[in-house]
């Protein structure tokens, strides 16, 4: 049925909407000319902590809202070196450790009004390759959470007057800021297994290119030799995944170890599943299992993994302190090693007699 009566009035666009539809977006210079202030005053009004009076700031912001002006923050970053934006380079978004680290780091940075610009590397890529891309963004400082990085890449970046903070790794012979877990804590694993009366041990590591895996293996193997234990098996060369831990455990069992130490908890949890499916082998009755990182899953009731604690909150705190030192031009210690402690749970036990 046709509706009879007064036709409804169509909603009319506001004056601000009409202006926006009729012309391109306002620039800072356009706004300054329209309201009778300098372009630098407009810029300062939209920036925290700048020298502009509250009255002037309120006036500029009110007029900007009235005229439909929005500052182009990205364009501002690209036009100059911006100390309020920091590049964050990482890889392996499946890693619980790196995800936790990135989460905590980004929250802390934003609390300090520092804006993280995230770059995700492909598996096996060199983080140094990303530094060339970061130059296009006029970024002064970059934090590398994970991924390989070469001496030459860092040297070129530093020679350009820029700063690098390495997390989870270090370049010992370069004056580069770094904070990382003390991977020599792997020696505590050997001590623990020795005290339990276990003598035949094996190691399961990650990619051959991983400095983290290499450091953990070296510390463990060195202490095993000092204690007169036997390293009866060693597997590695693949990524830090559950599947890799599962398959490499099945391979290392041929050496009949009494205990297996894994470079990460993810590998160790894959190993626990492999042992559960092996038939006839119990943990820790037949084989003790130890990981490294103390991820949340390690403490789950159905897992209860003995592991080495990777103090992510402390590492992030140290990284933020390094970042503030760099931004404020303060002197201070630029290389930090965060201690790792053994957390004993249900996957290790005395040797069978």
mmCIF file of C-alpha atoms in Angstrom:
data_model
loop_
_atom_site.group_PDB
_atom_site.id
_atom_site.type_symbol
_atom_site.label_atom_id
_atom_site.label_comp_id
_atom_site.label_asym_id
_atom_site.label_seq_id
_atom_site.Cartn_x
_atom_site.Cartn_y
_atom_site.Cartn_z
ATOM 1 C CA UNK A 1 0.000 0.000 0.000
ATOM 2 C CA UNK A 2 1.321 3.452 -0.931
ATOM 3 C CA UNK A 3 2.125 5.640 2.041
ATOM 4 C CA UNK A 4 0.158 8.915 2.064
ATOM 5 C CA UNK A 5 1.337 12.013 3.893
ATOM 6 C CA UNK A 6 4.263 14.438 4.058
ATOM 7 C CA UNK A 7 7.397 13.084 2.452
ATOM 8 C CA UNK A 8 10.232 12.580 4.902
ATOM 9 C CA UNK A 9 12.998 15.130 4.636
ATOM 10 C CA UNK A 10 16.276 13.731 3.437
ATOM 11 C CA UNK A 11 19.156 14.046 5.908
ATOM 12 C CA UNK A 12 21.326 16.935 4.859
ATOM 13 C CA UNK A 13 25.136 16.748 5.183
ATOM 14 C CA UNK A 14 26.684 18.968 7.806
ATOM 15 C CA UNK A 15 28.757 22.000 6.744
ATOM 16 C CA UNK A 16 31.910 20.106 7.734
ATOM 17 C CA UNK A 17 30.895 17.113 5.594
ATOM 18 C CA UNK A 18 30.102 19.407 2.667
ATOM 19 C CA UNK A 19 33.549 21.004 2.910
ATOM 20 C CA UNK A 20 35.260 17.597 3.068
ATOM 21 C CA UNK A 21 33.295 16.344 0.032
ATOM 22 C CA UNK A 22 34.020 19.480 -1.942
ATOM 23 C CA UNK A 23 37.819 19.551 -1.582
ATOM 24 C CA UNK A 24 40.822 17.376 -0.806
ATOM 25 C CA UNK A 25 41.785 16.695 2.801
ATOM 26 C CA UNK A 26 43.248 19.676 4.626
ATOM 27 C CA UNK A 27 46.974 19.788 5.194
ATOM 28 C CA UNK A 28 48.635 21.312 8.254
ATOM 29 C CA UNK A 29 49.576 24.326 6.118
ATOM 30 C CA UNK A 30 45.952 24.737 4.962
ATOM 31 C CA UNK A 31 44.680 24.642 8.540
ATOM 32 C CA UNK A 32 47.317 27.140 9.694
ATOM 33 C CA UNK A 33 46.335 29.599 6.938
ATOM 34 C CA UNK A 34 42.616 29.224 7.683
ATOM 35 C CA UNK A 35 42.860 29.863 11.431
ATOM 36 C CA UNK A 36 45.697 32.380 11.385
ATOM 37 C CA UNK A 37 48.556 30.510 13.097
ATOM 38 C CA UNK A 38 51.880 29.126 11.916
ATOM 39 C CA UNK A 39 52.253 25.575 10.566
ATOM 40 C CA UNK A 40 54.677 24.780 13.411
ATOM 41 C CA UNK A 41 51.980 25.798 15.938
ATOM 42 C CA UNK A 42 49.589 23.292 14.343
ATOM 43 C CA UNK A 43 52.237 20.572 14.548
ATOM 44 C CA UNK A 44 53.027 21.349 18.196
ATOM 45 C CA UNK A 45 49.339 21.351 19.119
ATOM 46 C CA UNK A 46 49.042 17.735 17.974
ATOM 47 C CA UNK A 47 52.270 16.580 19.701
ATOM 48 C CA UNK A 48 52.522 15.718 23.389
ATOM 49 C CA UNK A 49 55.079 17.521 25.505
ATOM 50 C CA UNK A 50 55.707 20.371 23.036
ATOM 51 C CA UNK A 51 55.965 24.071 23.880
ATOM 52 C CA UNK A 52 52.486 25.396 23.174
ATOM 53 C CA UNK A 53 50.114 27.002 25.664
ATOM 54 C CA UNK A 54 46.988 25.083 26.753
ATOM 55 C CA UNK A 55 44.833 27.884 25.348
ATOM 56 C CA UNK A 56 46.495 27.752 21.927
ATOM 57 C CA UNK A 57 46.420 23.958 21.844
ATOM 58 C CA UNK A 58 42.686 23.940 22.675
ATOM 59 C CA UNK A 59 42.018 26.555 19.962
ATOM 60 C CA UNK A 60 43.905 24.627 17.275
ATOM 61 C CA UNK A 61 42.291 21.290 18.180
ATOM 62 C CA UNK A 62 38.818 22.852 18.252
ATOM 63 C CA UNK A 63 39.304 24.480 14.839
ATOM 64 C CA UNK A 64 40.786 21.277 13.420
ATOM 65 C CA UNK A 65 37.688 19.362 14.517
ATOM 66 C CA UNK A 66 35.397 22.037 13.063
ATOM 67 C CA UNK A 67 37.179 22.039 9.714
ATOM 68 C CA UNK A 68 37.699 18.278 9.503
ATOM 69 C CA UNK A 69 41.506 18.259 9.712
ATOM 70 C CA UNK A 70 43.308 15.040 10.721
ATOM 71 C CA UNK A 71 47.105 14.926 11.027
ATOM 72 C CA UNK A 72 48.882 12.367 8.844
ATOM 73 C CA UNK A 73 51.094 10.680 11.440
ATOM 74 C CA UNK A 74 52.732 8.236 9.020
ATOM 75 C CA UNK A 75 53.670 11.041 6.630
ATOM 76 C CA UNK A 76 55.208 12.903 9.573
ATOM 77 C CA UNK A 77 57.300 9.858 10.470
ATOM 78 C CA UNK A 78 58.474 9.410 6.889
ATOM 79 C CA UNK A 79 59.466 13.071 6.504
ATOM 80 C CA UNK A 80 61.954 13.076 9.367
ATOM 81 C CA UNK A 81 63.781 10.811 11.772
ATOM 82 C CA UNK A 82 61.173 10.132 14.427
ATOM 83 C CA UNK A 83 62.360 9.282 17.916
ATOM 84 C CA UNK A 84 58.829 8.263 18.950
ATOM 85 C CA UNK A 85 58.720 5.292 16.574
ATOM 86 C CA UNK A 86 60.921 2.226 17.070
ATOM 87 C CA UNK A 87 61.249 -0.692 14.691
ATOM 88 C CA UNK A 88 60.658 -4.156 16.167
ATOM 89 C CA UNK A 89 61.926 -7.098 14.106
ATOM 90 C CA UNK A 90 60.929 -10.628 15.002
ATOM 91 C CA UNK A 91 60.386 -14.071 13.513
ATOM 92 C CA UNK A 92 58.538 -17.242 14.460
ATOM 93 C CA UNK A 93 55.152 -16.007 15.624
ATOM 94 C CA UNK A 94 54.428 -19.564 16.724
ATOM 95 C CA UNK A 95 56.948 -19.299 19.580
ATOM 96 C CA UNK A 96 55.257 -18.794 22.976
ATOM 97 C CA UNK A 97 58.421 -17.071 24.259
ATOM 98 C CA UNK A 98 58.616 -14.518 21.445
ATOM 99 C CA UNK A 99 54.876 -13.838 21.505
ATOM 100 C CA UNK A 100 55.024 -13.201 25.269
ATOM 101 C CA UNK A 101 58.063 -10.981 24.789
ATOM 102 C CA UNK A 102 56.455 -8.988 21.974
ATOM 103 C CA UNK A 103 53.237 -8.533 23.957
ATOM 104 C CA UNK A 104 55.009 -7.226 27.047
ATOM 105 C CA UNK A 105 57.425 -5.078 25.046
ATOM 106 C CA UNK A 106 54.729 -3.368 22.956
ATOM 107 C CA UNK A 107 52.628 -2.578 26.042
ATOM 108 C CA UNK A 108 55.614 -1.043 27.863
ATOM 109 C CA UNK A 109 56.605 0.997 24.804
ATOM 110 C CA UNK A 110 53.130 2.427 24.362
ATOM 111 C CA UNK A 111 53.005 3.375 28.047
ATOM 112 C CA UNK A 112 56.069 5.547 27.296
ATOM 113 C CA UNK A 113 54.390 7.010 24.176
ATOM 114 C CA UNK A 114 56.787 5.090 21.932
ATOM 115 C CA UNK A 115 55.198 3.554 18.862
ATOM 116 C CA UNK A 116 56.419 0.081 17.788
ATOM 117 C CA UNK A 117 56.548 -0.589 14.047
ATOM 118 C CA UNK A 118 56.531 -4.379 13.655
ATOM 119 C CA UNK A 119 58.325 -6.380 10.966
ATOM 120 C CA UNK A 120 57.827 -10.154 10.778
ATOM 121 C CA UNK A 121 60.662 -12.152 9.186
ATOM 122 C CA UNK A 122 60.244 -15.327 7.222
ATOM 123 C CA UNK A 123 61.791 -18.447 8.771
ATOM 124 C CA UNK A 124 65.550 -18.492 8.315
ATOM 125 C CA UNK A 125 65.755 -14.886 7.083
ATOM 126 C CA UNK A 126 68.525 -12.552 8.244
ATOM 127 C CA UNK A 127 67.181 -9.692 10.365
ATOM 128 C CA UNK A 128 69.921 -7.530 8.878
ATOM 129 C CA UNK A 129 68.121 -7.567 5.536
ATOM 130 C CA UNK A 130 65.207 -5.790 7.200
ATOM 131 C CA UNK A 131 67.427 -2.931 8.383
ATOM 132 C CA UNK A 132 67.745 -1.657 4.814
ATOM 133 C CA UNK A 133 63.951 -1.496 4.604
ATOM 134 C CA UNK A 134 63.733 0.274 7.967
ATOM 135 C CA UNK A 135 65.899 3.124 6.619
ATOM 136 C CA UNK A 136 63.008 4.032 4.326
ATOM 137 C CA UNK A 137 60.929 4.738 7.452
ATOM 138 C CA UNK A 138 63.539 7.109 8.933
ATOM 139 C CA UNK A 139 63.744 4.996 12.096
ATOM 140 C CA UNK A 140 66.633 5.673 14.471
ATOM 141 C CA UNK A 141 66.336 2.608 16.695
ATOM 142 C CA UNK A 142 65.395 -0.998 16.060
ATOM 143 C CA UNK A 143 64.839 -3.865 18.510
ATOM 144 C CA UNK A 144 65.575 -7.334 17.139
ATOM 145 C CA UNK A 145 63.683 -9.957 19.163
ATOM 146 C CA UNK A 146 64.502 -13.003 17.071
ATOM 147 C CA UNK A 147 66.091 -13.974 13.788
ATOM 148 C CA UNK A 148 69.679 -14.193 12.605
ATOM 149 C CA UNK A 149 71.637 -10.963 12.215
ATOM 150 C CA UNK A 150 75.132 -10.468 10.808
ATOM 151 C CA UNK A 151 77.995 -8.315 12.076
ATOM 152 C CA UNK A 152 78.078 -6.417 8.778
ATOM 153 C CA UNK A 153 74.375 -5.534 8.855
ATOM 154 C CA UNK A 154 74.655 -4.129 12.369
ATOM 155 C CA UNK A 155 77.874 -2.261 11.534
ATOM 156 C CA UNK A 156 76.240 -0.562 8.527
ATOM 157 C CA UNK A 157 73.212 0.433 10.595
ATOM 158 C CA UNK A 158 75.378 1.829 13.417
ATOM 159 C CA UNK A 159 77.638 3.690 10.968
ATOM 160 C CA UNK A 160 74.553 5.581 9.836
ATOM 161 C CA UNK A 161 74.115 6.948 13.381
ATOM 162 C CA UNK A 162 71.342 4.513 14.295
ATOM 163 C CA UNK A 163 70.928 2.158 17.251
ATOM 164 C CA UNK A 164 70.207 -1.570 17.617
ATOM 165 C CA UNK A 165 68.997 -3.443 20.701
ATOM 166 C CA UNK A 166 69.323 -7.214 20.463
ATOM 167 C CA UNK A 167 67.055 -9.440 22.554
ATOM 168 C CA UNK A 168 67.834 -13.146 23.074
ATOM 169 C CA UNK A 169 71.218 -12.794 21.391
ATOM 170 C CA UNK A 170 74.416 -10.754 21.412
ATOM 171 C CA UNK A 171 77.384 -9.881 19.209
ATOM 172 C CA UNK A 172 80.162 -10.016 21.858
ATOM 173 C CA UNK A 173 82.863 -8.165 19.916
ATOM 174 C CA UNK A 174 80.620 -5.216 18.993
ATOM 175 C CA UNK A 175 79.456 -2.340 21.193
ATOM 176 C CA UNK A 176 75.801 -3.175 20.551
ATOM 177 C CA UNK A 177 73.143 -3.039 23.258
ATOM 178 C CA UNK A 178 71.760 -6.461 24.118
ATOM 179 C CA UNK A 179 69.750 -8.337 26.730
ATOM 180 C CA UNK A 180 69.387 -12.104 26.777
ATOM 181 C CA UNK A 181 68.788 -15.141 28.910
ATOM 182 C CA UNK A 182 71.902 -16.743 30.384
ATOM 183 C CA UNK A 183 71.868 -19.958 28.370
ATOM 184 C CA UNK A 184 74.732 -21.354 30.443
ATOM 185 C CA UNK A 185 71.964 -22.278 32.920
ATOM 186 C CA UNK A 186 71.766 -25.487 30.886
ATOM 187 C CA UNK A 187 74.586 -26.725 33.105
ATOM 188 C CA UNK A 188 72.028 -26.827 35.946
ATOM 189 C CA UNK A 189 70.159 -29.486 33.996
ATOM 190 C CA UNK A 190 73.233 -31.742 33.950
ATOM 191 C CA UNK A 191 73.718 -31.204 37.706
ATOM 192 C CA UNK A 192 70.080 -32.104 38.398
ATOM 193 C CA UNK A 193 70.201 -35.279 36.319
ATOM 194 C CA UNK A 194 73.480 -36.315 37.925
ATOM 195 C CA UNK A 195 72.002 -35.871 41.409
ATOM 196 C CA UNK A 196 69.135 -38.162 40.391
ATOM 197 C CA UNK A 197 71.653 -40.870 39.510
ATOM 198 C CA UNK A 198 71.128 -40.582 35.753
ATOM 199 C CA UNK A 199 74.280 -41.077 33.668
ATOM 200 C CA UNK A 200 73.229 -41.709 30.044
ATOM 201 C CA UNK A 201 71.781 -38.501 28.607
ATOM 202 C CA UNK A 202 70.818 -37.133 25.197
ATOM 203 C CA UNK A 203 70.261 -33.679 23.719
ATOM 204 C CA UNK A 204 67.639 -32.527 21.211
ATOM 205 C CA UNK A 205 68.271 -29.099 19.684
ATOM 206 C CA UNK A 206 66.910 -26.673 17.113
ATOM 207 C CA UNK A 207 68.216 -25.319 13.794
ATOM 208 C CA UNK A 208 71.981 -25.473 13.269
ATOM 209 C CA UNK A 209 71.905 -21.699 12.634
ATOM 210 C CA UNK A 210 70.371 -20.984 16.053
ATOM 211 C CA UNK A 211 72.839 -19.351 18.461
ATOM 212 C CA UNK A 212 70.380 -19.985 21.306
ATOM 213 C CA UNK A 213 70.281 -23.735 20.676
ATOM 214 C CA UNK A 214 74.074 -23.869 20.280
ATOM 215 C CA UNK A 215 74.727 -22.035 23.565
ATOM 216 C CA UNK A 216 72.332 -24.275 25.495
ATOM 217 C CA UNK A 217 73.854 -27.402 24.005
ATOM 218 C CA UNK A 218 77.433 -26.305 24.678
ATOM 219 C CA UNK A 219 76.779 -25.509 28.338
ATOM 220 C CA UNK A 220 74.963 -28.805 28.854
ATOM 221 C CA UNK A 221 77.536 -30.973 27.048
ATOM 222 C CA UNK A 222 80.437 -29.278 28.837
ATOM 223 C CA UNK A 223 78.936 -29.978 32.259
ATOM 224 C CA UNK A 224 78.014 -33.553 31.282
ATOM 225 C CA UNK A 225 81.684 -34.171 30.451
ATOM 226 C CA UNK A 226 82.876 -32.556 33.701
ATOM 227 C CA UNK A 227 80.599 -34.850 35.713
ATOM 228 C CA UNK A 228 81.706 -37.984 33.868
ATOM 229 C CA UNK A 229 78.267 -38.603 32.387
ATOM 230 C CA UNK A 230 77.740 -40.049 28.900
ATOM 231 C CA UNK A 231 76.181 -38.092 26.057
ATOM 232 C CA UNK A 232 74.746 -41.098 24.251
ATOM 233 C CA UNK A 233 72.619 -39.310 21.657
ATOM 234 C CA UNK A 234 72.110 -36.019 19.892
ATOM 235 C CA UNK A 235 69.428 -34.874 17.439
ATOM 236 C CA UNK A 236 68.654 -31.460 15.937
ATOM 237 C CA UNK A 237 68.761 -29.338 12.828
ATOM 238 C CA UNK A 238 65.043 -28.618 12.544
ATOM 239 C CA UNK A 239 62.805 -25.810 13.776
ATOM 240 C CA UNK A 240 61.701 -25.388 17.418
ATOM 241 C CA UNK A 241 58.367 -27.121 16.908
ATOM 242 C CA UNK A 242 56.293 -29.800 18.604
ATOM 243 C CA UNK A 243 56.547 -31.987 15.501
ATOM 244 C CA UNK A 244 60.333 -31.729 15.424
ATOM 245 C CA UNK A 245 60.514 -32.687 19.106
ATOM 246 C CA UNK A 246 58.227 -35.661 18.477
ATOM 247 C CA UNK A 247 60.220 -37.026 15.543
ATOM 248 C CA UNK A 248 63.692 -36.340 16.942
ATOM 249 C CA UNK A 249 62.761 -38.047 20.208
ATOM 250 C CA UNK A 250 61.781 -41.191 18.351
ATOM 251 C CA UNK A 251 65.197 -41.097 16.637
ATOM 252 C CA UNK A 252 67.249 -40.476 19.804
ATOM 253 C CA UNK A 253 65.541 -43.286 21.733
ATOM 254 C CA UNK A 254 67.675 -45.745 19.766
ATOM 255 C CA UNK A 255 70.590 -44.685 22.009
ATOM 256 C CA UNK A 256 68.577 -45.730 25.103
ATOM 257 C CA UNK A 257 69.092 -42.536 27.154
ATOM 258 C CA UNK A 258 67.998 -42.291 30.779
ATOM 259 C CA UNK A 259 67.228 -38.601 30.284
ATOM 260 C CA UNK A 260 66.733 -36.190 27.385
ATOM 261 C CA UNK A 261 67.401 -32.449 27.544
ATOM 262 C CA UNK A 262 65.625 -30.302 24.934
ATOM 263 C CA UNK A 263 66.718 -26.821 23.806
ATOM 264 C CA UNK A 264 63.157 -25.502 24.259
ATOM 265 C CA UNK A 265 59.953 -26.496 26.006
ATOM 266 C CA UNK A 266 58.118 -26.845 22.698
ATOM 267 C CA UNK A 267 60.585 -29.521 21.630
ATOM 268 C CA UNK A 268 60.305 -31.183 25.051
ATOM 269 C CA UNK A 269 56.499 -31.315 24.930
ATOM 270 C CA UNK A 270 56.734 -32.914 21.509
ATOM 271 C CA UNK A 271 59.154 -35.382 23.106
ATOM 272 C CA UNK A 272 56.696 -36.195 25.895
ATOM 273 C CA UNK A 273 54.083 -37.059 23.288
ATOM 274 C CA UNK A 274 56.578 -39.243 21.422
ATOM 275 C CA UNK A 275 57.383 -41.115 24.644
ATOM 276 C CA UNK A 276 53.683 -41.537 25.412
ATOM 277 C CA UNK A 277 53.218 -43.144 21.994
ATOM 278 C CA UNK A 278 56.377 -45.248 22.150
ATOM 279 C CA UNK A 279 54.768 -48.020 24.160
ATOM 280 C CA UNK A 280 56.264 -49.281 27.383
ATOM 281 C CA UNK A 281 58.273 -46.159 28.312
ATOM 282 C CA UNK A 282 57.154 -43.984 31.215
ATOM 283 C CA UNK A 283 58.205 -40.485 32.283
ATOM 284 C CA UNK A 284 60.116 -40.192 34.521
ATOM 285 C CA UNK A 285 60.271 -43.897 35.356
ATOM 286 C CA UNK A 286 62.129 -44.901 32.188
ATOM 287 C CA UNK A 287 63.181 -41.562 30.723
ATOM 288 C CA UNK A 288 63.460 -38.153 32.409
ATOM 289 C CA UNK A 289 62.652 -35.099 30.306
ATOM 290 C CA UNK A 290 63.864 -31.499 30.727
ATOM 291 C CA UNK A 291 63.084 -28.416 28.633
ATOM 292 C CA UNK A 292 64.153 -24.784 28.604
ATOM 293 C CA UNK A 293 62.022 -21.577 28.723
ATOM 294 C CA UNK A 294 59.313 -22.376 31.308
ATOM 295 C CA UNK A 295 56.446 -21.418 28.997
ATOM 296 C CA UNK A 296 52.938 -21.432 30.476
ATOM 297 C CA UNK A 297 52.174 -24.886 29.080
ATOM 298 C CA UNK A 298 55.116 -26.379 31.010
ATOM 299 C CA UNK A 299 53.191 -25.924 34.278
ATOM 300 C CA UNK A 300 49.899 -27.362 33.031
ATOM 301 C CA UNK A 301 48.662 -30.275 35.192
ATOM 302 C CA UNK A 302 48.909 -32.727 32.307
ATOM 303 C CA UNK A 303 52.481 -31.641 31.446
ATOM 304 C CA UNK A 304 54.375 -30.648 34.615
ATOM 305 C CA UNK A 305 57.652 -30.270 32.721
ATOM 306 C CA UNK A 306 60.976 -29.786 34.521
ATOM 307 C CA UNK A 307 62.586 -26.846 32.759
ATOM 308 C CA UNK A 308 64.882 -23.813 32.998
ATOM 309 C CA UNK A 309 63.073 -20.535 33.638
ATOM 310 C CA UNK A 310 63.438 -17.900 30.892
ATOM 311 C CA UNK A 311 62.655 -14.641 32.718
ATOM 312 C CA UNK A 312 60.799 -12.789 29.960
ATOM 313 C CA UNK A 313 59.471 -9.957 32.200
ATOM 314 C CA UNK A 314 63.013 -9.167 33.405
ATOM 315 C CA UNK A 315 64.390 -9.265 29.855
ATOM 316 C CA UNK A 316 61.693 -6.838 28.685
ATOM 317 C CA UNK A 317 62.409 -4.524 31.650
ATOM 318 C CA UNK A 318 66.102 -4.456 30.726
ATOM 319 C CA UNK A 319 65.282 -3.823 27.057
ATOM 320 C CA UNK A 320 63.054 -0.865 27.968
ATOM 321 C CA UNK A 321 65.832 0.542 30.171
ATOM 322 C CA UNK A 322 68.274 0.233 27.262
ATOM 323 C CA UNK A 323 65.783 1.980 24.978
ATOM 324 C CA UNK A 324 65.362 4.861 27.424
ATOM 325 C CA UNK A 325 69.138 5.175 27.845
ATOM 326 C CA UNK A 326 69.526 5.490 24.084
ATOM 327 C CA UNK A 327 66.674 7.971 23.629
ATOM 328 C CA UNK A 328 67.857 10.164 26.517
ATOM 329 C CA UNK A 329 71.554 9.917 25.641
ATOM 330 C CA UNK A 330 72.432 8.443 29.054
ATOM 331 C CA UNK A 331 75.486 6.342 29.771
ATOM 332 C CA UNK A 332 75.054 2.898 31.295
ATOM 333 C CA UNK A 333 75.651 -0.824 30.927
ATOM 334 C CA UNK A 334 74.599 -1.833 27.441
ATOM 335 C CA UNK A 335 74.888 -5.633 27.700
ATOM 336 C CA UNK A 336 72.693 -7.570 30.134
ATOM 337 C CA UNK A 337 72.596 -11.284 30.924
ATOM 338 C CA UNK A 338 69.468 -12.438 32.775
ATOM 339 C CA UNK A 339 69.871 -15.481 35.021
ATOM 340 C CA UNK A 340 67.869 -18.636 34.414
ATOM 341 C CA UNK A 341 66.920 -21.014 37.273
ATOM 342 C CA UNK A 342 65.922 -24.679 37.182
ATOM 343 C CA UNK A 343 62.254 -25.403 37.881
ATOM 344 C CA UNK A 344 61.828 -29.031 38.967
ATOM 345 C CA UNK A 345 58.479 -30.661 38.219
ATOM 346 C CA UNK A 346 57.190 -34.152 37.519
ATOM 347 C CA UNK A 347 59.116 -35.159 34.374
ATOM 348 C CA UNK A 348 62.401 -35.918 36.141
ATOM 349 C CA UNK A 349 63.014 -38.623 38.729
ATOM 350 C CA UNK A 350 65.633 -41.012 40.161
ATOM 351 C CA UNK A 351 67.275 -43.635 38.008
ATOM 352 C CA UNK A 352 65.833 -47.162 38.095
ATOM 353 C CA UNK A 353 67.921 -49.656 40.078
#
